[in-house]
Short mmCIF file of C-alpha atoms and ligand atoms in Angstrom, two decimals:
data_model
loop_
_atom_site.label_atom_id
_atom_site.label_comp_id
_atom_site.label_asym_id
_atom_site.label_seq_id
_atom_site.Cartn_x
_atom_site.Cartn_y
_atom_site.Cartn_z
CA MET S 1 74.41 112.72 101.17
CA GLN S 2 71.38 111.29 100.36
CA ASP S 3 70.65 108.48 102.63
CA GLY S 4 70.85 105.14 100.18
CA ASN S 5 67.33 103.91 101.20
CA GLN S 6 65.48 107.22 100.77
CA MET S 7 66.74 106.86 97.44
CA ASN S 8 65.43 103.72 96.53
CA GLU S 9 62.09 104.94 97.65
CA THR S 10 62.09 107.67 95.22
CA THR S 11 62.87 106.05 91.96
CA ASN S 12 64.20 102.85 90.31
CA THR S 13 65.93 104.30 87.04
CA ARG S 14 68.37 106.50 88.72
CA PRO S 15 72.05 105.28 87.76
CA ARG S 16 73.05 102.33 87.88
CA SER S 17 76.66 103.58 88.22
CA PHE S 18 78.84 106.94 87.54
CA LYS S 19 80.26 108.77 84.55
CA ILE S 20 84.03 110.70 84.62
CA ILE S 21 83.04 113.68 83.50
CA GLY S 22 86.88 115.00 84.44
CA THR S 23 90.19 113.97 85.21
CA GLY S 24 93.77 115.88 86.83
CA SER S 25 97.19 113.94 87.59
CA CYS S 26 100.45 115.83 89.67
CA VAL S 27 104.06 114.68 89.90
CA PRO S 28 106.73 115.95 91.85
CA GLU S 29 109.33 118.54 89.35
CA LYS S 30 111.87 116.45 89.47
CA VAL S 31 113.23 114.40 86.17
CA VAL S 32 116.00 111.02 87.51
CA THR S 33 117.00 110.11 84.91
CA ASN S 34 118.45 106.44 83.84
CA GLU S 35 121.68 107.96 83.17
CA ASP S 36 121.47 109.35 86.84
CA LEU S 37 120.24 105.71 88.12
CA THR S 38 124.22 105.23 87.39
CA VAL S 39 125.96 107.35 89.83
CA PHE S 40 125.09 104.99 92.74
CA LEU S 41 123.63 102.60 91.28
CA ASP S 42 125.46 98.70 88.82
CA THR S 43 122.98 99.41 86.12
CA SER S 44 122.54 100.79 82.50
CA ASP S 45 120.09 102.90 81.16
CA GLU S 46 120.40 99.99 78.05
CA TRP S 47 119.95 97.55 80.47
CA ILE S 48 116.27 99.61 82.31
CA ARG S 49 115.68 100.34 79.00
CA SER S 50 116.01 97.07 77.52
CA ARG S 51 113.94 95.66 80.21
CA SER S 52 111.88 97.73 81.26
CA GLY S 53 110.91 100.87 78.46
CA ILE S 54 111.91 102.92 81.70
CA GLU S 55 113.89 106.17 80.10
CA GLN S 56 112.80 108.60 83.35
CA ARG S 57 111.27 108.78 86.32
CA HIS S 58 109.69 111.83 88.44
CA ILE S 59 110.97 111.57 91.99
CA CYS S 60 109.49 113.71 95.36
CA THR S 61 112.55 115.81 96.88
CA THR S 62 109.79 118.23 98.81
CA GLU S 63 106.65 117.17 97.75
CA THR S 64 104.91 114.21 99.69
CA THR S 65 102.14 111.96 98.76
CA SER S 66 99.99 114.35 100.16
CA ASP S 67 101.09 117.29 98.08
CA LEU S 68 100.80 115.38 95.15
CA ALA S 69 97.14 113.76 95.48
CA ILE S 70 96.19 117.43 96.59
CA GLY S 71 97.38 118.96 93.30
CA ALA S 72 96.19 116.28 90.82
CA ALA S 73 92.38 116.12 93.27
CA ARG S 74 93.01 120.56 91.85
CA ASN S 75 93.00 119.36 88.84
CA ALA S 76 90.98 116.78 88.48
CA LEU S 77 88.00 119.47 90.14
CA GLU S 78 88.55 122.42 87.56
CA ASN S 79 88.33 120.18 84.53
CA ALA S 80 85.19 118.70 85.62
CA HIS S 81 83.70 121.89 86.78
CA THR S 82 83.22 120.81 90.00
CA THR S 83 83.77 122.38 93.55
CA PRO S 84 84.40 120.63 96.19
CA ASP S 85 81.56 121.24 97.72
CA GLU S 86 80.25 118.76 95.48
CA ILE S 87 81.80 116.02 96.35
CA ASP S 88 80.33 113.60 98.86
CA MET S 89 82.75 111.25 98.69
CA ILE S 90 86.82 111.25 98.55
CA LEU S 91 88.08 106.89 98.15
CA CYS S 92 92.11 107.36 97.69
CA ALA S 93 94.65 104.22 96.52
CA THR S 94 98.07 104.20 97.70
CA ILE S 95 100.49 102.52 99.63
CA SER S 96 103.02 105.04 100.06
CA GLY S 97 100.79 107.74 101.71
CA GLU S 98 103.24 109.46 105.01
CA TYR S 99 100.29 108.91 106.98
CA VAL S 100 98.46 105.14 107.74
CA CYS S 101 95.90 107.71 109.40
CA PRO S 102 94.78 109.80 108.76
CA SER S 103 94.42 108.76 105.03
CA MET S 104 95.38 110.40 102.26
CA ALA S 105 91.99 111.26 100.94
CA ALA S 106 91.13 112.99 104.95
CA LEU S 107 94.13 115.27 104.11
CA VAL S 108 92.73 115.37 100.46
CA GLN S 109 89.60 116.56 101.33
CA ARG S 110 90.90 119.04 104.71
CA SER S 111 92.87 120.42 101.37
CA LEU S 112 90.05 121.45 100.01
CA GLY S 113 87.55 122.49 102.38
CA ALA S 114 85.33 119.28 101.82
CA GLN S 115 83.01 118.44 103.48
CA CYS S 116 82.47 114.50 102.64
CA PRO S 117 82.90 111.27 104.44
CA CYS S 118 86.96 109.98 103.12
CA VAL S 119 88.49 106.38 103.18
CA ASP S 120 92.11 105.03 102.07
CA LEU S 121 92.49 102.06 99.40
CA SER S 122 95.00 99.45 99.71
CA ALA S 123 95.50 96.75 97.72
CA ALA S 124 98.92 97.74 95.79
CA CYS S 125 98.92 98.95 91.50
CA THR S 126 95.34 96.97 92.22
CA GLY S 127 94.23 99.54 94.27
CA TRP S 128 92.36 101.53 90.99
CA ILE S 129 90.80 99.15 89.59
CA TYR S 130 89.15 98.50 93.32
CA LEU S 131 88.27 102.31 93.30
CA MET S 132 86.32 102.35 90.71
CA ASP S 133 84.36 99.37 91.61
CA THR S 134 83.97 101.09 95.48
CA ALA S 135 82.45 103.90 93.72
CA SER S 136 80.59 102.27 91.14
CA ALA S 137 79.14 100.51 93.89
CA PHE S 138 78.55 103.72 95.78
CA PHE S 139 76.86 105.27 93.01
CA ALA S 140 74.29 102.22 93.17
CA ARG S 141 73.42 102.22 96.51
CA GLY S 142 72.82 106.52 95.31
CA GLY S 143 72.21 109.38 97.50
CA ILE S 144 75.82 110.32 96.20
CA ARG S 145 76.29 113.57 93.83
CA LYS S 146 79.94 113.73 93.31
CA MET S 147 82.35 111.31 94.14
CA LEU S 148 86.59 112.22 93.75
CA LEU S 149 88.73 109.51 92.67
CA ILE S 150 92.58 109.86 93.69
CA GLY S 151 95.92 106.97 92.81
CA ALA S 152 98.47 108.60 95.08
CA GLU S 153 101.98 107.03 95.22
CA SER S 154 105.89 107.88 96.39
CA MET S 155 106.49 104.94 95.81
CA SER S 156 110.41 107.21 96.53
CA ARG S 157 110.29 106.87 99.87
CA ILE S 158 109.87 102.82 100.12
CA LEU S 159 112.28 101.47 97.77
CA ASN S 160 115.21 100.14 98.73
CA TRP S 161 118.04 102.52 96.42
CA HIS S 162 120.76 99.53 96.97
CA ASP S 163 118.53 97.25 94.89
CA ARG S 164 119.68 98.30 91.69
CA SER S 165 116.96 94.61 90.48
CA THR S 166 113.58 97.01 91.99
CA ALA S 167 115.26 100.80 92.41
CA VAL S 168 114.55 102.04 88.63
CA LEU S 169 111.58 100.79 88.19
CA PHE S 170 109.60 103.29 90.00
CA GLY S 171 108.49 106.66 90.02
CA ASP S 172 106.23 108.89 91.92
CA GLY S 173 102.82 110.67 90.81
CA ALA S 174 99.65 111.30 91.05
CA GLY S 175 96.30 110.08 88.43
CA ALA S 176 92.75 110.92 89.88
CA VAL S 177 88.51 110.98 88.68
CA VAL S 178 85.92 112.79 89.19
CA LEU S 179 82.28 111.11 88.78
CA GLU S 180 78.61 111.61 88.38
CA PRO S 181 75.70 108.76 88.13
CA GLY S 182 75.75 107.41 85.27
CA ASP S 183 75.56 104.30 83.64
CA ASN S 184 79.28 103.77 82.00
CA TYR S 185 80.87 101.15 84.48
CA LEU S 186 79.26 98.16 82.32
CA ALA S 187 82.23 95.59 84.28
CA SER S 188 84.90 94.57 86.54
CA SER S 189 86.38 91.38 87.77
CA PHE S 190 88.80 90.91 90.68
CA VAL S 191 91.23 87.81 91.57
CA THR S 192 94.33 88.01 94.43
CA GLU S 193 96.33 85.21 95.11
CA GLY S 194 97.78 85.07 98.53
CA ASN S 195 101.36 85.58 98.77
CA ASP S 196 103.78 87.83 100.07
CA GLU S 197 106.84 86.34 98.91
CA VAL S 198 106.80 87.30 95.18
CA ILE S 199 106.38 91.33 96.07
CA ALA S 200 106.25 92.27 100.12
CA ILE S 201 106.32 95.86 101.59
CA PRO S 202 106.08 95.15 105.40
CA THR S 203 104.74 98.55 107.44
CA LYS S 204 107.99 99.83 110.00
CA ASN S 205 108.85 98.26 112.43
CA GLY S 206 107.85 98.69 116.17
CA ILE S 207 109.42 98.99 119.54
CA SER S 208 108.02 96.78 121.81
CA PRO S 209 110.63 95.49 123.96
CA TRP S 210 108.72 91.81 123.86
CA TYR S 211 108.93 90.81 120.42
CA LEU S 212 110.64 88.23 118.94
CA ASN S 213 110.80 87.22 115.28
CA GLU S 214 113.06 88.97 112.54
CA GLN S 215 111.77 92.34 111.17
CA LYS S 216 112.58 92.77 107.38
CA LEU S 217 113.28 96.39 105.92
CA PRO S 218 109.79 98.54 105.69
CA LEU S 219 110.64 97.93 101.69
CA VAL S 220 109.36 97.02 98.75
CA HIS S 221 110.81 93.03 97.87
CA MET S 222 109.68 92.21 94.31
CA ASP S 223 110.93 89.31 92.70
CA GLY S 224 110.65 90.32 89.05
CA GLN S 225 110.30 86.79 87.21
CA GLU S 226 107.84 85.56 89.29
CA THR S 227 105.77 89.06 89.56
CA TYR S 228 106.03 88.88 85.58
CA LYS S 229 104.76 85.84 85.24
CA PHE S 230 101.24 86.49 86.72
CA ALA S 231 101.24 89.84 85.11
CA VAL S 232 102.18 88.64 82.02
CA SER S 233 99.15 85.32 81.64
CA ASN S 234 96.87 87.64 84.11
CA LEU S 235 96.54 90.27 82.45
CA PRO S 236 94.36 88.91 78.89
CA LYS S 237 91.83 86.40 81.39
CA ARG S 238 90.80 89.65 83.08
CA VAL S 239 90.70 91.65 80.04
CA ASP S 240 88.16 88.20 78.45
CA GLU S 241 86.17 88.15 82.03
CA VAL S 242 84.94 91.47 81.56
CA LEU S 243 84.69 91.31 78.15
CA GLN S 244 82.59 89.00 78.71
CA LYS S 245 80.66 89.72 81.59
CA ALA S 246 79.60 92.43 79.87
CA GLY S 247 78.70 91.14 76.20
CA LEU S 248 81.54 92.05 73.98
CA GLN S 249 84.35 92.27 72.10
CA GLU S 250 88.08 92.68 71.62
CA GLU S 251 87.38 94.40 68.18
CA ASP S 252 84.75 96.79 70.53
CA LEU S 253 87.66 98.10 72.47
CA ASP S 254 88.39 101.21 71.77
CA TRP S 255 91.05 101.33 74.41
CA VAL S 256 93.64 99.46 76.32
CA ILE S 257 94.20 100.92 79.53
CA PRO S 258 96.92 99.06 81.32
CA HIS S 259 98.87 99.16 84.79
CA GLN S 260 102.78 100.98 83.34
CA ALA S 261 105.00 98.67 84.69
CA ASN S 262 106.69 97.28 82.28
CA LYS S 263 106.74 97.81 78.45
CA ARG S 264 107.43 94.44 77.76
CA ILE S 265 104.67 93.30 79.78
CA ILE S 266 101.91 95.11 77.86
CA ASP S 267 103.61 94.70 74.21
CA SER S 268 103.07 90.53 75.27
CA ALA S 269 99.49 91.43 76.18
CA SER S 270 98.69 93.05 72.90
CA ARG S 271 100.76 90.14 71.23
CA ARG S 272 97.25 87.88 72.77
CA MET S 273 94.98 90.22 71.53
CA LYS S 274 95.06 90.77 67.74
CA HIS S 275 91.43 93.02 67.45
CA VAL S 276 93.21 95.60 69.15
CA PRO S 277 95.72 97.87 67.18
CA ALA S 278 99.56 97.71 68.82
CA ASP S 279 98.43 101.44 69.48
CA HIS S 280 94.92 101.64 70.96
CA PHE S 281 97.32 100.37 74.43
CA CYS S 282 98.60 103.88 76.62
CA VAL S 283 101.52 103.40 77.41
CA ASN S 284 103.32 106.27 79.21
CA LEU S 285 106.15 104.41 81.49
CA GLN S 286 109.04 105.90 79.73
CA LYS S 287 108.29 109.19 81.70
CA TYR S 288 106.94 107.73 85.75
CA GLY S 289 108.62 104.56 85.92
CA ASN S 290 106.06 102.80 87.37
CA THR S 291 104.29 104.37 90.03
CA SER S 292 101.45 101.97 90.88
CA ALA S 293 98.48 102.76 92.24
CA ALA S 294 99.07 106.19 90.68
CA SER S 295 99.81 105.24 86.30
CA ILE S 296 96.31 104.22 84.65
CA PRO S 297 95.09 107.90 86.51
CA LEU S 298 98.13 109.37 84.85
CA LEU S 299 97.05 108.22 81.82
CA LEU S 300 93.03 108.08 81.49
CA ASP S 301 94.52 112.06 82.87
CA GLU S 302 97.76 112.21 80.00
CA TRP S 303 94.73 110.50 77.14
CA ASN S 304 92.17 112.82 77.87
CA ARG S 305 94.06 116.50 78.05
CA ALA S 306 94.76 115.38 74.32
CA GLY S 307 91.64 114.72 73.36
CA ARG S 308 92.24 111.48 72.41
CA PHE S 309 89.37 109.94 74.28
CA LYS S 310 85.64 110.27 71.96
CA GLU S 311 82.71 110.37 73.75
CA ASN S 312 81.19 105.89 74.17
CA ASP S 313 85.08 104.98 74.16
CA LEU S 314 85.39 101.83 75.98
CA LEU S 315 88.42 101.40 77.22
CA VAL S 316 89.33 98.43 79.70
CA MET S 317 91.68 99.15 82.91
CA VAL S 318 93.13 96.63 83.67
CA ALA S 319 96.40 96.41 86.59
CA PHE S 320 98.37 93.61 88.45
CA GLY S 321 100.84 93.53 91.42
CA GLY S 322 101.00 93.08 94.78
CA GLY S 323 98.85 90.81 97.10
CA LEU S 324 99.13 88.69 94.75
CA SER S 325 96.18 90.78 92.76
CA SER S 326 94.78 91.35 89.17
CA ALA S 327 91.65 93.44 88.35
CA ALA S 328 90.36 94.75 84.91
CA CYS S 329 87.37 96.49 85.30
CA LEU S 330 85.45 97.92 81.10
CA VAL S 331 84.12 101.97 81.25
CA ARG S 332 82.15 103.87 78.22
CA TRP S 333 83.95 107.40 77.94
N1 ACO I 1 120.22 96.69 85.87
C1 ACO I 1 121.72 95.68 85.55
N2 ACO I 1 121.07 93.85 85.64
C2 ACO I 1 120.00 94.09 86.80
C3 ACO I 1 118.80 95.19 87.26
C4 ACO I 1 119.65 96.22 87.15
N3 ACO I 1 118.82 97.84 86.97
N4 ACO I 1 118.59 94.37 87.60
C5 ACO I 1 118.43 92.53 87.46
N5 ACO I 1 119.95 92.92 87.03
C6 ACO I 1 120.35 91.64 86.84
C7 ACO I 1 120.23 90.46 87.43
O1 ACO I 1 121.20 90.89 88.39
C8 ACO I 1 119.99 89.34 86.50
O2 ACO I 1 122.16 89.16 86.80
P1 ACO I 1 122.66 87.39 86.98
O3 ACO I 1 121.75 86.51 85.18
O4 ACO I 1 123.66 87.91 86.41
O5 ACO I 1 122.49 86.77 87.43
C9 ACO I 1 120.09 90.13 85.45
O6 ACO I 1 119.90 91.43 85.77
C10 ACO I 1 119.09 89.31 85.11
O7 ACO I 1 117.29 89.97 86.09
P2 ACO I 1 116.07 89.12 85.97
O8 ACO I 1 115.55 89.20 86.97
O9 ACO I 1 116.28 88.09 84.96
O10 ACO I 1 115.47 90.20 84.18
P3 ACO I 1 114.27 90.62 83.72
O11 ACO I 1 115.00 90.03 82.98
O12 ACO I 1 113.35 89.00 83.87
O13 ACO I 1 113.58 91.48 83.94
C11 ACO I 1 112.62 93.01 85.85
C12 ACO I 1 113.47 92.36 85.43
C13 ACO I 1 111.98 94.69 84.79
C14 ACO I 1 112.42 93.56 86.38
C15 ACO I 1 110.99 92.70 85.29
O14 ACO I 1 111.24 90.41 85.47
C16 ACO I 1 109.60 92.67 85.39
O15 ACO I 1 109.36 93.51 84.91
N6 ACO I 1 108.71 92.13 86.27
C17 ACO I 1 108.03 92.54 86.44
C18 ACO I 1 107.38 93.58 87.86
C19 ACO I 1 106.01 94.24 88.45
O16 ACO I 1 105.26 94.28 87.05
N7 ACO I 1 105.90 95.44 89.10
C20 ACO I 1 104.14 95.46 89.11
C21 ACO I 1 104.26 95.09 90.72
S1 ACO I 1 104.99 95.69 91.83
C22 ACO I 1 103.82 96.30 92.67
O17 ACO I 1 103.00 96.06 93.15
C23 ACO I 1 104.17 96.85 94.12
#
């Protein structure tokens, strides 16, 4: 990695951000259908499908979150024809890693045999957009040849499997991209409304003999209806903002890559964004459920490998979730 200041002195025509040159993904082997959940939860396939669009999810048995992250990273490197020694930084978004320390990114680095700085970001389902923006800032500073970004989650580790209102919605998986310098990251928009009543995932209880406060279970707590309202109103707003910042119109969009939480939320956004054909809203949540920070890179990999994105296509990635947070970014393929 070169020193950023050195780069500033040598060139003023260097790329301002990045271009995506490869994608990868990895999910655990075990598939759990809605029907499987009815064995121990008071729920039904019909309820889950009609309220969320989810039909099944992949759930870890022996795999760890870092196994998924490493699998996605390897696939992305292969897809980008990149070797680990070319990677100058690894960024990972996760809220469900097996360690608070070391970072997920550091575990990936060790497994790949890369030698570069590594850090994790935590912004729940919006984490992926923060990764993209952070990566863009590093590329703008200069001195980075290639960067590896990973969104990886094992939500099954932090779900309350006795709570039917949350357990049926999530799944495990990881997605990754490799970036090189380019001008393809066009704009971003971020909003946080600090709130731990609507969505909260407390950390593990400590064993301090002096601590007196009530300790909440270190599992997902979510008010579904409030989250739903937040998502439906924020998703189109963030898309409008990034289009405005880039001086573009809804008509210019080729693909909308929304966070995969609920098909009804995506359909509601689609109804509001009349200039984007409904089938250009990418959806795969029926297979994976909500994989939090992994959901957007999982979609990117699926659409990329299916050859659906064409060079120069305009993509908007948009997410919402814990924080409460919402964000969008605009990328040229
Ligand atoms: N099976 C059967 N019935 C259920 C289930 C279930 N799995 N879960 C809840 N119900 C019941 C409720 O108890 C309620 O029953 P009642 O009327 O007798 O009280 C009824 O179904 C309706 O519940 P609602 O909460 O009103 O259902 P709604 O239509 O709002 O759908 C859902 C719930 C799917 C959770 C929806 O609100 C939603 O998708 N919210 C957004 C979640 C989200 O996007 N999260 C992303 C962020 S997560 C993160 O950042 C970590």
